[in-house]
CSV table of C-alpha atoms and ligand atoms in Angstrom, one decimal:
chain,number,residue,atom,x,y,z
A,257,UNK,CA,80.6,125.8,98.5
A,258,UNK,CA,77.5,123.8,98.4
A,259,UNK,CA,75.7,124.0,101.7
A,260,UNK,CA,74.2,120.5,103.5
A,261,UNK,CA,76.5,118.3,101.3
A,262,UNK,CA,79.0,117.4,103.6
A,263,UNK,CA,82.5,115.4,103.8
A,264,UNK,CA,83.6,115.1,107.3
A,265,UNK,CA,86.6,114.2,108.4
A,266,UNK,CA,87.3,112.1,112.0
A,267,UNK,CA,90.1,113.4,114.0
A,268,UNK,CA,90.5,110.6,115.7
A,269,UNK,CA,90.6,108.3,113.0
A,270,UNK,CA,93.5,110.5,111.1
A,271,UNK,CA,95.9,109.9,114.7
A,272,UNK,CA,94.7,106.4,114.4
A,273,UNK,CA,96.3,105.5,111.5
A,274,UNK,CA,99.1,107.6,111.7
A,275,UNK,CA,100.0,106.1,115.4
A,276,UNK,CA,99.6,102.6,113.8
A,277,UNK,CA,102.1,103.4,110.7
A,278,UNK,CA,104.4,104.5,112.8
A,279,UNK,CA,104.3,101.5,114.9
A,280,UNK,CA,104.6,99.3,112.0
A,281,UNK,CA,107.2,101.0,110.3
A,282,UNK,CA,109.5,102.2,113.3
A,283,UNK,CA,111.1,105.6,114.5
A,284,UNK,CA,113.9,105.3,111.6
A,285,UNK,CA,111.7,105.6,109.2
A,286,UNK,CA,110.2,109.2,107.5
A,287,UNK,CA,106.4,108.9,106.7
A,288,UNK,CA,106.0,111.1,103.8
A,289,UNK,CA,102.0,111.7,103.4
A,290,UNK,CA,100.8,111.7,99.8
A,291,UNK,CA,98.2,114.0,99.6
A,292,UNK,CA,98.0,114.5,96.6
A,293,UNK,CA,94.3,114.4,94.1
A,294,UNK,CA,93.3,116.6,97.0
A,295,UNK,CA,94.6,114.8,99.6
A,296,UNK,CA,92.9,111.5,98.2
A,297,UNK,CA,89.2,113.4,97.6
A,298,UNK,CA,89.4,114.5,101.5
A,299,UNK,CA,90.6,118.1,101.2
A,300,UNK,CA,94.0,119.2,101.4
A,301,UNK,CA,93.8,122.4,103.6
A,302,UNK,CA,91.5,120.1,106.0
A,303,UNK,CA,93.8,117.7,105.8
A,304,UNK,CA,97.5,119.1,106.0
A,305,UNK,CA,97.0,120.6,108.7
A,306,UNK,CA,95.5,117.7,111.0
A,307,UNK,CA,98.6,115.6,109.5
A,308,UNK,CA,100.7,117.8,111.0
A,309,UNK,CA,99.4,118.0,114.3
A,310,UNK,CA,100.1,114.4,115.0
A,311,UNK,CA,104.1,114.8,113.9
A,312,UNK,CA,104.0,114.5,110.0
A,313,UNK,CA,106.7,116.7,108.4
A,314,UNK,CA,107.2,116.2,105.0
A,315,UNK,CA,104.6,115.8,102.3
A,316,UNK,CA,104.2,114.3,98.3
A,317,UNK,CA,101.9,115.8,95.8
A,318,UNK,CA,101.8,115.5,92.2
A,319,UNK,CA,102.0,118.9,90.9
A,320,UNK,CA,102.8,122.1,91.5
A,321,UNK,CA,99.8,123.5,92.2
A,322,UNK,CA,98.9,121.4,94.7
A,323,UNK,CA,102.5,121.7,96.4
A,324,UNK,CA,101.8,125.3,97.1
A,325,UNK,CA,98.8,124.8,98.7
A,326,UNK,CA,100.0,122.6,101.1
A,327,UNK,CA,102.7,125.1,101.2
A,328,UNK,CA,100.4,128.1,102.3
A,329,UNK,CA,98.6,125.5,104.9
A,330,UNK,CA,101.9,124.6,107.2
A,331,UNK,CA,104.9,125.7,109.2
A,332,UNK,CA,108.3,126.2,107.8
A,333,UNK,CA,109.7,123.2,108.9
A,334,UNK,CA,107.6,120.8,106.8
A,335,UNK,CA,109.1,119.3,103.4
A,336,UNK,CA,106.8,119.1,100.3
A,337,UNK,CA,107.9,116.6,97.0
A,338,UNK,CA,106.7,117.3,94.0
A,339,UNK,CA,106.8,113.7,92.5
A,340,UNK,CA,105.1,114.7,89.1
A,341,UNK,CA,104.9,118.2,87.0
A,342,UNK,CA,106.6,121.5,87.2
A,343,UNK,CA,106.7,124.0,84.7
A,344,UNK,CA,110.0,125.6,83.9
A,345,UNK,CA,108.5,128.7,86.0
A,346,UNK,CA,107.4,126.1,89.0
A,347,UNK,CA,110.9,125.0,89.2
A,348,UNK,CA,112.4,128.2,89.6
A,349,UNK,CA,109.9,129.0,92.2
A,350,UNK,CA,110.2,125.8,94.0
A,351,UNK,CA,113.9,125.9,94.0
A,352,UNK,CA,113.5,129.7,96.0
A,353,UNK,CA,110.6,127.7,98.0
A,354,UNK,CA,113.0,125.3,99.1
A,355,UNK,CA,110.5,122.7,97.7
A,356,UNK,CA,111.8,119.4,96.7
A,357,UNK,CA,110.8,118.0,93.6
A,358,UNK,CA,111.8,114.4,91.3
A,359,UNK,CA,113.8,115.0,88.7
A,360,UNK,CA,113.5,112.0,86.0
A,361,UNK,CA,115.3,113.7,82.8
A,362,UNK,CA,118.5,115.3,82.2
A,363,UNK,CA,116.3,118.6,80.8
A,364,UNK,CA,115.5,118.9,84.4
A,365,UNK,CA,118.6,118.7,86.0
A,366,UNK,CA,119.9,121.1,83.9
A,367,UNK,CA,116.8,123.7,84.8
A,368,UNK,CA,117.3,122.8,88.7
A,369,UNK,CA,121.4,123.8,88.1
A,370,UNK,CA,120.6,126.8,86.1
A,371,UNK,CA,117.7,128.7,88.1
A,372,UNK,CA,119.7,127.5,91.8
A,373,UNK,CA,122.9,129.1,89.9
A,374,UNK,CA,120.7,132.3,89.4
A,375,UNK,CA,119.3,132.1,92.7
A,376,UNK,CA,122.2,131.5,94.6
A,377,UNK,CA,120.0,128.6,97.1
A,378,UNK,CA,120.6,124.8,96.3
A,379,UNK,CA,118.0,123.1,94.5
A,380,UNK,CA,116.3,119.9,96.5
A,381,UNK,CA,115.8,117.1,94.1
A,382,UNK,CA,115.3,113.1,94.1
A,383,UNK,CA,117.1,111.6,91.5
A,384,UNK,CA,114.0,109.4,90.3
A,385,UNK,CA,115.7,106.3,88.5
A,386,UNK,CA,113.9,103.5,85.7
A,387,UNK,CA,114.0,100.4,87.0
A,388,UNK,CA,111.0,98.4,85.3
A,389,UNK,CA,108.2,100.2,86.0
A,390,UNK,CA,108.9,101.8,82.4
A,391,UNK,CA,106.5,105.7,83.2
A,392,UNK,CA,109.6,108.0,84.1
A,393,UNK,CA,112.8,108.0,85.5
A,394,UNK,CA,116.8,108.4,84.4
A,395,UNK,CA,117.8,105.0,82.9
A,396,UNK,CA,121.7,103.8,83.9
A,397,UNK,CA,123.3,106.0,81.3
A,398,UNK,CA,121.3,109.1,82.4
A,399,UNK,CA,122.1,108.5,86.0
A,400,UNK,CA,125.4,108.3,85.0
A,401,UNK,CA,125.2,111.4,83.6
A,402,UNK,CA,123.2,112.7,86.2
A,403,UNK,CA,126.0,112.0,88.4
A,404,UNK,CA,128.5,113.3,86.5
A,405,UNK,CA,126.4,116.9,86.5
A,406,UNK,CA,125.4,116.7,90.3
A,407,UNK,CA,129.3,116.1,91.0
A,408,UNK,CA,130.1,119.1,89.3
A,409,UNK,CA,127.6,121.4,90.6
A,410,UNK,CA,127.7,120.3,94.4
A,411,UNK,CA,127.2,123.8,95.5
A,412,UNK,CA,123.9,124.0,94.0
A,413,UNK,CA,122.3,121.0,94.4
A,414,UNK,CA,120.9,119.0,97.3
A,415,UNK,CA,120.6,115.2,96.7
A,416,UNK,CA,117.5,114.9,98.9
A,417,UNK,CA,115.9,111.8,97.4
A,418,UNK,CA,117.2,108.6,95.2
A,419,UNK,CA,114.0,107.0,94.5
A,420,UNK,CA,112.1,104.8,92.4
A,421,UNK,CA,108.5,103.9,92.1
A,422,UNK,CA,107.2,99.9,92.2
A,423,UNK,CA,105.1,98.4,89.6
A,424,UNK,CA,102.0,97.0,91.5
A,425,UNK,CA,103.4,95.9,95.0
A,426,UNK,CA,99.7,95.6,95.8
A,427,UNK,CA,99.5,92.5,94.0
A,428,UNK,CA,101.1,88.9,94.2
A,429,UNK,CA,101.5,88.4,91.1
A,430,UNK,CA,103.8,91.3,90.3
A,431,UNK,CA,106.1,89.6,92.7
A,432,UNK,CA,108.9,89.0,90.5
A,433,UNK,CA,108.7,92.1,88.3
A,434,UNK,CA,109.1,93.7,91.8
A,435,UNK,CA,112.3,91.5,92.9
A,436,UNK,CA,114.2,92.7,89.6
A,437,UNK,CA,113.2,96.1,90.2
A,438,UNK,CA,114.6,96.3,93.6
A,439,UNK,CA,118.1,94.5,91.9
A,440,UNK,CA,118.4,97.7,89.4
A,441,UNK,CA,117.4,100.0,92.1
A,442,UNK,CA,120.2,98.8,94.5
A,443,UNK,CA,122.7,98.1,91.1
A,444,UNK,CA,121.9,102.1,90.6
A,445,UNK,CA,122.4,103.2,94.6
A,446,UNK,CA,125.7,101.6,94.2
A,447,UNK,CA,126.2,103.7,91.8
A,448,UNK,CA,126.0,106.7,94.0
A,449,UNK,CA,128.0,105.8,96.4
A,450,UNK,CA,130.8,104.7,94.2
A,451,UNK,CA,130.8,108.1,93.2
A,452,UNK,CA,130.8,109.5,96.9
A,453,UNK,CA,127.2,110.4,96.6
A,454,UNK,CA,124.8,110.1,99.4
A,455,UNK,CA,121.1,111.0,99.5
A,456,UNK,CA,119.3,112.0,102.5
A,457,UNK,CA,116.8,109.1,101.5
A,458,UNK,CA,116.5,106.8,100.1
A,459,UNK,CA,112.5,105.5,99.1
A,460,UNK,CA,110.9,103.7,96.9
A,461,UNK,CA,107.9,102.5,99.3
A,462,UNK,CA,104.0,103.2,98.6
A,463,UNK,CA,101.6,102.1,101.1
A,464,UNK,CA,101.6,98.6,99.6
A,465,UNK,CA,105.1,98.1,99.6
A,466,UNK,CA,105.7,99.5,103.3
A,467,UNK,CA,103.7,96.3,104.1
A,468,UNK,CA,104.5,93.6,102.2
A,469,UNK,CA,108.2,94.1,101.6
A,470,UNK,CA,109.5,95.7,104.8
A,471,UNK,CA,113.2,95.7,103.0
A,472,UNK,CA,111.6,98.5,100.8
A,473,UNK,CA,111.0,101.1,104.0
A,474,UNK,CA,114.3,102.5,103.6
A,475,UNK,CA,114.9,105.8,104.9
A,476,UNK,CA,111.5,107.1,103.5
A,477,UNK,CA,108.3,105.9,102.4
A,478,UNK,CA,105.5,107.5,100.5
A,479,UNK,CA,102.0,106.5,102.0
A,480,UNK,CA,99.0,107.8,100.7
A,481,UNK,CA,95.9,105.4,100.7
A,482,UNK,CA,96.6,103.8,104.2
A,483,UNK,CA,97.0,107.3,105.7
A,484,UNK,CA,92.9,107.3,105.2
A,485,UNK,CA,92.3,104.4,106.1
A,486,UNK,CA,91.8,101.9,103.4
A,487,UNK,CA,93.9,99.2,102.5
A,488,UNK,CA,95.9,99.1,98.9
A,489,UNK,CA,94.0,96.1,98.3
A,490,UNK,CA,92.7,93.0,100.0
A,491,UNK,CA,95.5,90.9,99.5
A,492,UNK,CA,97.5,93.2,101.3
A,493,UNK,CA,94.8,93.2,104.1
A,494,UNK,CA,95.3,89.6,103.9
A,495,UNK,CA,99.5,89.6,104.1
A,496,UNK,CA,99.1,91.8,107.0
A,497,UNK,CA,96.3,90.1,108.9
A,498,UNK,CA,97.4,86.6,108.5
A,499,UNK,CA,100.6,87.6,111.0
A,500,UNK,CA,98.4,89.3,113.1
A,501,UNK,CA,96.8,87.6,116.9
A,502,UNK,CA,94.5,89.8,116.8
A,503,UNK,CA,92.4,90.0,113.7
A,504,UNK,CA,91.2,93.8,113.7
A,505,UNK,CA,91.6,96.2,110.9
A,506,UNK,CA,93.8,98.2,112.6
A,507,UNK,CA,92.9,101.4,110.0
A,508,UNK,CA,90.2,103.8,110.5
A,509,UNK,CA,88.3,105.3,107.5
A,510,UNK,CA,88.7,109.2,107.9
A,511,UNK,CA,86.1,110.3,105.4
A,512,UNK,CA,82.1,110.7,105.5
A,513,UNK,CA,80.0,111.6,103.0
A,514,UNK,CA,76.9,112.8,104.1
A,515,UNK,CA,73.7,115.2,102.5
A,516,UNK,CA,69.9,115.6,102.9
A,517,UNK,CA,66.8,114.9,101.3
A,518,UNK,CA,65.5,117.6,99.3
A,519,UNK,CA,62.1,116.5,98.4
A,520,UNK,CA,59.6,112.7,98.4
A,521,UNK,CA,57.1,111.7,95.5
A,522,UNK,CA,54.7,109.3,95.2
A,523,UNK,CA,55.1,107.1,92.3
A,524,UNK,CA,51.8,105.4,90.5
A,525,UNK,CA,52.8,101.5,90.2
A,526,UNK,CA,53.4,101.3,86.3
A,527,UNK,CA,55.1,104.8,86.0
A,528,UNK,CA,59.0,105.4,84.7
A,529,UNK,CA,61.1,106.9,87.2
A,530,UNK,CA,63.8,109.3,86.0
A,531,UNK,CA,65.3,110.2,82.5
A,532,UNK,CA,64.7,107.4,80.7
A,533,UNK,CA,63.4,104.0,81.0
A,534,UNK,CA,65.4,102.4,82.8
A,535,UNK,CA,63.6,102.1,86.1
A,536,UNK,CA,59.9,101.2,86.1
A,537,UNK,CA,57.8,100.8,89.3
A,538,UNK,CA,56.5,97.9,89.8
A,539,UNK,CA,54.0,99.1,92.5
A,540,UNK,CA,53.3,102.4,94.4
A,541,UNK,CA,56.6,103.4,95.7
A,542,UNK,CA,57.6,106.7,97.6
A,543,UNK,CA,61.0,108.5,95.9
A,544,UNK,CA,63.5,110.7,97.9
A,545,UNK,CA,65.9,113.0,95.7
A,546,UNK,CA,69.1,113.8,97.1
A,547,UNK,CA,71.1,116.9,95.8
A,548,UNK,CA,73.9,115.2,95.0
A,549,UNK,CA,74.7,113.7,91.4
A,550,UNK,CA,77.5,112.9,88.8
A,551,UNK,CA,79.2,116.6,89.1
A,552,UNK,CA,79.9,115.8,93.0
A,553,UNK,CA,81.6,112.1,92.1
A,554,UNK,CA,79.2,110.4,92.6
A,555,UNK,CA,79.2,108.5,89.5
A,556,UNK,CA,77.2,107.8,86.8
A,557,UNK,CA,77.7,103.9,86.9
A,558,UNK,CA,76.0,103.8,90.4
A,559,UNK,CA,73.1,104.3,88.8
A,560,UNK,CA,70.1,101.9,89.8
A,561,UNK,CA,73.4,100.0,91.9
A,562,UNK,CA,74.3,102.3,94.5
A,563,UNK,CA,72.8,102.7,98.1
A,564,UNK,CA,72.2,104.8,100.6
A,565,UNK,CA,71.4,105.0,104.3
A,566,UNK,CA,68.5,107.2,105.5
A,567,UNK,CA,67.3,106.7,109.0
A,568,UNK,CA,69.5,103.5,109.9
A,569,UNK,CA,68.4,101.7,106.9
A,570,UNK,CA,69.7,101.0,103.2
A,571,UNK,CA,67.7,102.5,100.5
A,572,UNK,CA,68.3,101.7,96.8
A,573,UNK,CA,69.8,104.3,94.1
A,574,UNK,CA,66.5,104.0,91.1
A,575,UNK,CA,67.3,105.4,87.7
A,576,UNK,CA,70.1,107.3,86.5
A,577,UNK,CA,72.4,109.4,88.4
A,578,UNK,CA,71.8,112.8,87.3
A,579,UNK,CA,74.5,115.7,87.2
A,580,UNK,CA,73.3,117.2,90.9
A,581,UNK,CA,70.9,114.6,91.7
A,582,UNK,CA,69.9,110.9,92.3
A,583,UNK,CA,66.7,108.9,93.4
A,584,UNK,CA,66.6,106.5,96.2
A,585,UNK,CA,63.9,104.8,96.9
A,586,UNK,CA,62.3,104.8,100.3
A,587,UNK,CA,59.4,103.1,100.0
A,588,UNK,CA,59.7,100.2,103.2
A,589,UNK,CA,60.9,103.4,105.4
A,590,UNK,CA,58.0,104.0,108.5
A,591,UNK,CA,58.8,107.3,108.6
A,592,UNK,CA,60.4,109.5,106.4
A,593,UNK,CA,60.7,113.5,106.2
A,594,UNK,CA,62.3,116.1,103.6
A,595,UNK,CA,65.2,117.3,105.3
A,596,UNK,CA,66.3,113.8,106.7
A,597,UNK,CA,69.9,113.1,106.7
A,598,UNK,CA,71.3,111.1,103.6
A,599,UNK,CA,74.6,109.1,104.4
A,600,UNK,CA,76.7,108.4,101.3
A,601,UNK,CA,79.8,107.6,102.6
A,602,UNK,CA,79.9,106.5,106.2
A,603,UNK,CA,77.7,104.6,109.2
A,604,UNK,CA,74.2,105.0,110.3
A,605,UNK,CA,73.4,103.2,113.3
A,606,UNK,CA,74.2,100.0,113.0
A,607,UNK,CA,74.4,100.3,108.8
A,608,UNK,CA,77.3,101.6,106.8
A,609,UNK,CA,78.2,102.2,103.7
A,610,UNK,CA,81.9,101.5,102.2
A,611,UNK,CA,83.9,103.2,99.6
A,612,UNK,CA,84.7,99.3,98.9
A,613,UNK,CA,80.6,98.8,98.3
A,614,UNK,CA,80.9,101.5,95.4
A,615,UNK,CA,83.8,99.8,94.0
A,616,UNK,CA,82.3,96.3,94.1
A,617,UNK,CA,79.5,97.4,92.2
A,618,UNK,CA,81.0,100.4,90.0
A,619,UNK,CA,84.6,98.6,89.1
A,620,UNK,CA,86.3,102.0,90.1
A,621,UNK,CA,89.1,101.9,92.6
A,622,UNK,CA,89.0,102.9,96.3
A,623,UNK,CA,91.6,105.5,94.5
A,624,UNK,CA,89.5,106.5,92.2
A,625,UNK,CA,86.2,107.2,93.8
A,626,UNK,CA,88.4,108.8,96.5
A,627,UNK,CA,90.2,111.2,93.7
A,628,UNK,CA,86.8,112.4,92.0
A,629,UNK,CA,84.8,113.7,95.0
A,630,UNK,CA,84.3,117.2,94.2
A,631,UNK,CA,86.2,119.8,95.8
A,632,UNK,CA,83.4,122.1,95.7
A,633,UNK,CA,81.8,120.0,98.4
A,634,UNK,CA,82.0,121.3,101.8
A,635,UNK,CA,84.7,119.6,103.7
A,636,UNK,CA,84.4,119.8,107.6
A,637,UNK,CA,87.7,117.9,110.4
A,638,UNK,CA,85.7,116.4,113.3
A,639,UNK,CA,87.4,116.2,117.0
B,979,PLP,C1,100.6,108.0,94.7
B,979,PLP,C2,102.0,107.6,94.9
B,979,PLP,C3,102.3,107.0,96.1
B,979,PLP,C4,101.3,106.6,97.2
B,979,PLP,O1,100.7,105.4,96.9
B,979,PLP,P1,99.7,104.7,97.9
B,979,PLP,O2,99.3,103.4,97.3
B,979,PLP,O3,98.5,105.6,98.0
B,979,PLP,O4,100.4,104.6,99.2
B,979,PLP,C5,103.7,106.7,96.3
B,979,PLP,N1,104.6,107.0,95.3
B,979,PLP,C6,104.3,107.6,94.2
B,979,PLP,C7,105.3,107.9,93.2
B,979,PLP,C8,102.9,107.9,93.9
B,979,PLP,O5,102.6,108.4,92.7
């Protein structure tokens, strides 16, 4: 762990938002956390267990790996989806785990039937169905066969799920591709239930969808980004707000991102700061370097872009992000002192700094600075 480089994590914001889903999306309806990437950059093991806490009970990751650590962090009672990879191994071991896990090919139906046969425990799966999204899932002949081998081996499977996954319900203009999507996935739960099957649940829901298509809630649905506090993207924001009397972002950013300043520099006017020449001062200016680079997430295209705040007020990223360390100016600070508090992520006084601002000026997603803070960083829950 890398000491003084912190992520904290607000208590009170993670009960927030999990107080306002539930609000929106009623008592009928299962919350499944994604937490997986980490939890989203924020820390599984932090995280999982604060989730938790305030009433959440069954949790998505993408693979295995990170299923068993959020495995090893809760209570017995909690579910965990894998929605993405398992080994042949992983499946036997999920299976004895009583882990639940997508199955979106007939190779793995066939694994789940064989190693719950040898095991002698049902297997937990979501049939995961194609409906236009065209990534993974059993088209309408493999579900039919799907069927036909779930039928046949009731004793040893457990059709938990029946699920599919929406192409961009974040945006407007996927609207249609979304409609015809929700057709097939209906066509397909007919299916089922001609054949006397019935899932536990039913889900097809992100974060996005929850919102903007409430007829996609379902019996389940898979939030991820709103659980920490951001919005899927502005236009859903916008849907959302638009019906609202009060005009408040009713979310709470969980996640801060906070280090230090390591050492200042006076800088002759005329002189190149940093590899490189791409940042020349123009006049005497005072540098601050900040432990904290590329190798932390932190990336590489904030260079001369990104900000910071140090004392209450903004100070500009100069030159190139480094692997473990950036420049920020702080040359119209009154006072400044090595070992002042550097806020990356998060508020100072009245200033703050967005996960949003990075995006506007690096062209990543919320998502994807989010996914490539380090987990080596030092992550700390806050009452
Ligand atoms: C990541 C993911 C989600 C969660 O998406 P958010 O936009 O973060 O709510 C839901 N379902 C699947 C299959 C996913 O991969």
């Amino acid at each position: 762990m890398i000491d003084d480089t912190i992520i904290s994590l607000s208590e009170k914001s993670i009960q927030n938002n999990i107080s306002f889903l539930r609000s929106k999306l009623g008592d009928k309806v299962k919350i499944s956390a994604v937490v997986k990437a980490n939890a989203y950059g924020h820390g599984i093991e932090q995280i999982v267990p604060v989730f938790n806490k305030y009433g959440i009970d069954h949790f998505s990751v993408f693979y295995y790996s990170e299923a068993l650590r959020v495995y090893n962090c809760l209570s017995k009672t909690a579910s965990i989806m894998v929605m993405g990879w398992l080994s042949e191994k992983d499946i036997k071991d999920a299976i004895e785990k009583g882990i639940e896990f997508f199955v979106f090919n007939m190779e793995r139906l066939q694994l789940a039937v064989k190693y719950a046969k040898e095991l002698g425990v049902k297997a937990k799966i979501h049939l995961e169905t194609e409906t236009g999204m065209n990534r993974s899932g059993l088209n309408r002949e493999e579900l039919n066969a799907a069927i036909a081998i779930v039928k046949e081996n009731i004793e040893y499977i457990e059709l938990t799920g029946f699920c599919t996954h929406l192409a961009g319900a974040e945006s407007v203009s996927n609207h249609f591709r979304i409609q015809n999507q929700l057709q097939r996935y209906q066509e397909m739960a007919s299916e089922l239930e001609a054949n006397n099957l019935t899932p536990k649940y039913k889900h097809v829901a992100n974060s996005a969808a929850s919102i903007v298509y409430p007829e996609t809630r379902m019996d389940l649905v898979r939030v991820g980004i709103m659980l920490y506090g951001f919005w899927s993207s502005t236009e859903v924001f916008v849907q959302y707000i638009n019906n609202q009397e009060y005009r408040v972002d009713p979310l709470n950013r969980i996640l801060g991102w906070q280090s230090q300043i390591m050492a200042l520099k006076e800088v002759k006017s005329g002189e190149f700061v940093g590899y490189g020449i791409s940042y020349l001062a123009q006049s005497k200016i005072t540098t601050a370097l900040v432990p904290v680079g590329y190798s932390f997430g932190y990336s590489r295209s904030l260079s001369n872009k990104g900000r910071v705040l140090i004392r209450g007020h903004q100070c500009s990223v100069i030159g190139v992000v480094n692997m473990n360390m950036m420049i920020v100016d702080v040359t119209h600070l009154k006072k400044v002192e090595v070992g002042d508090k550097v806020v990356l992520i998060g508020k100072q006084g009245k200033s703050e700094i967005k996960v949003s601002a990075f995006s506007e000026i690096s062209d990543e997603l919320n998502y994807e600075i989010l996914a490539h803070l380090s987990e080596s960083i030092t992550r700390r829950v806050i009452k």
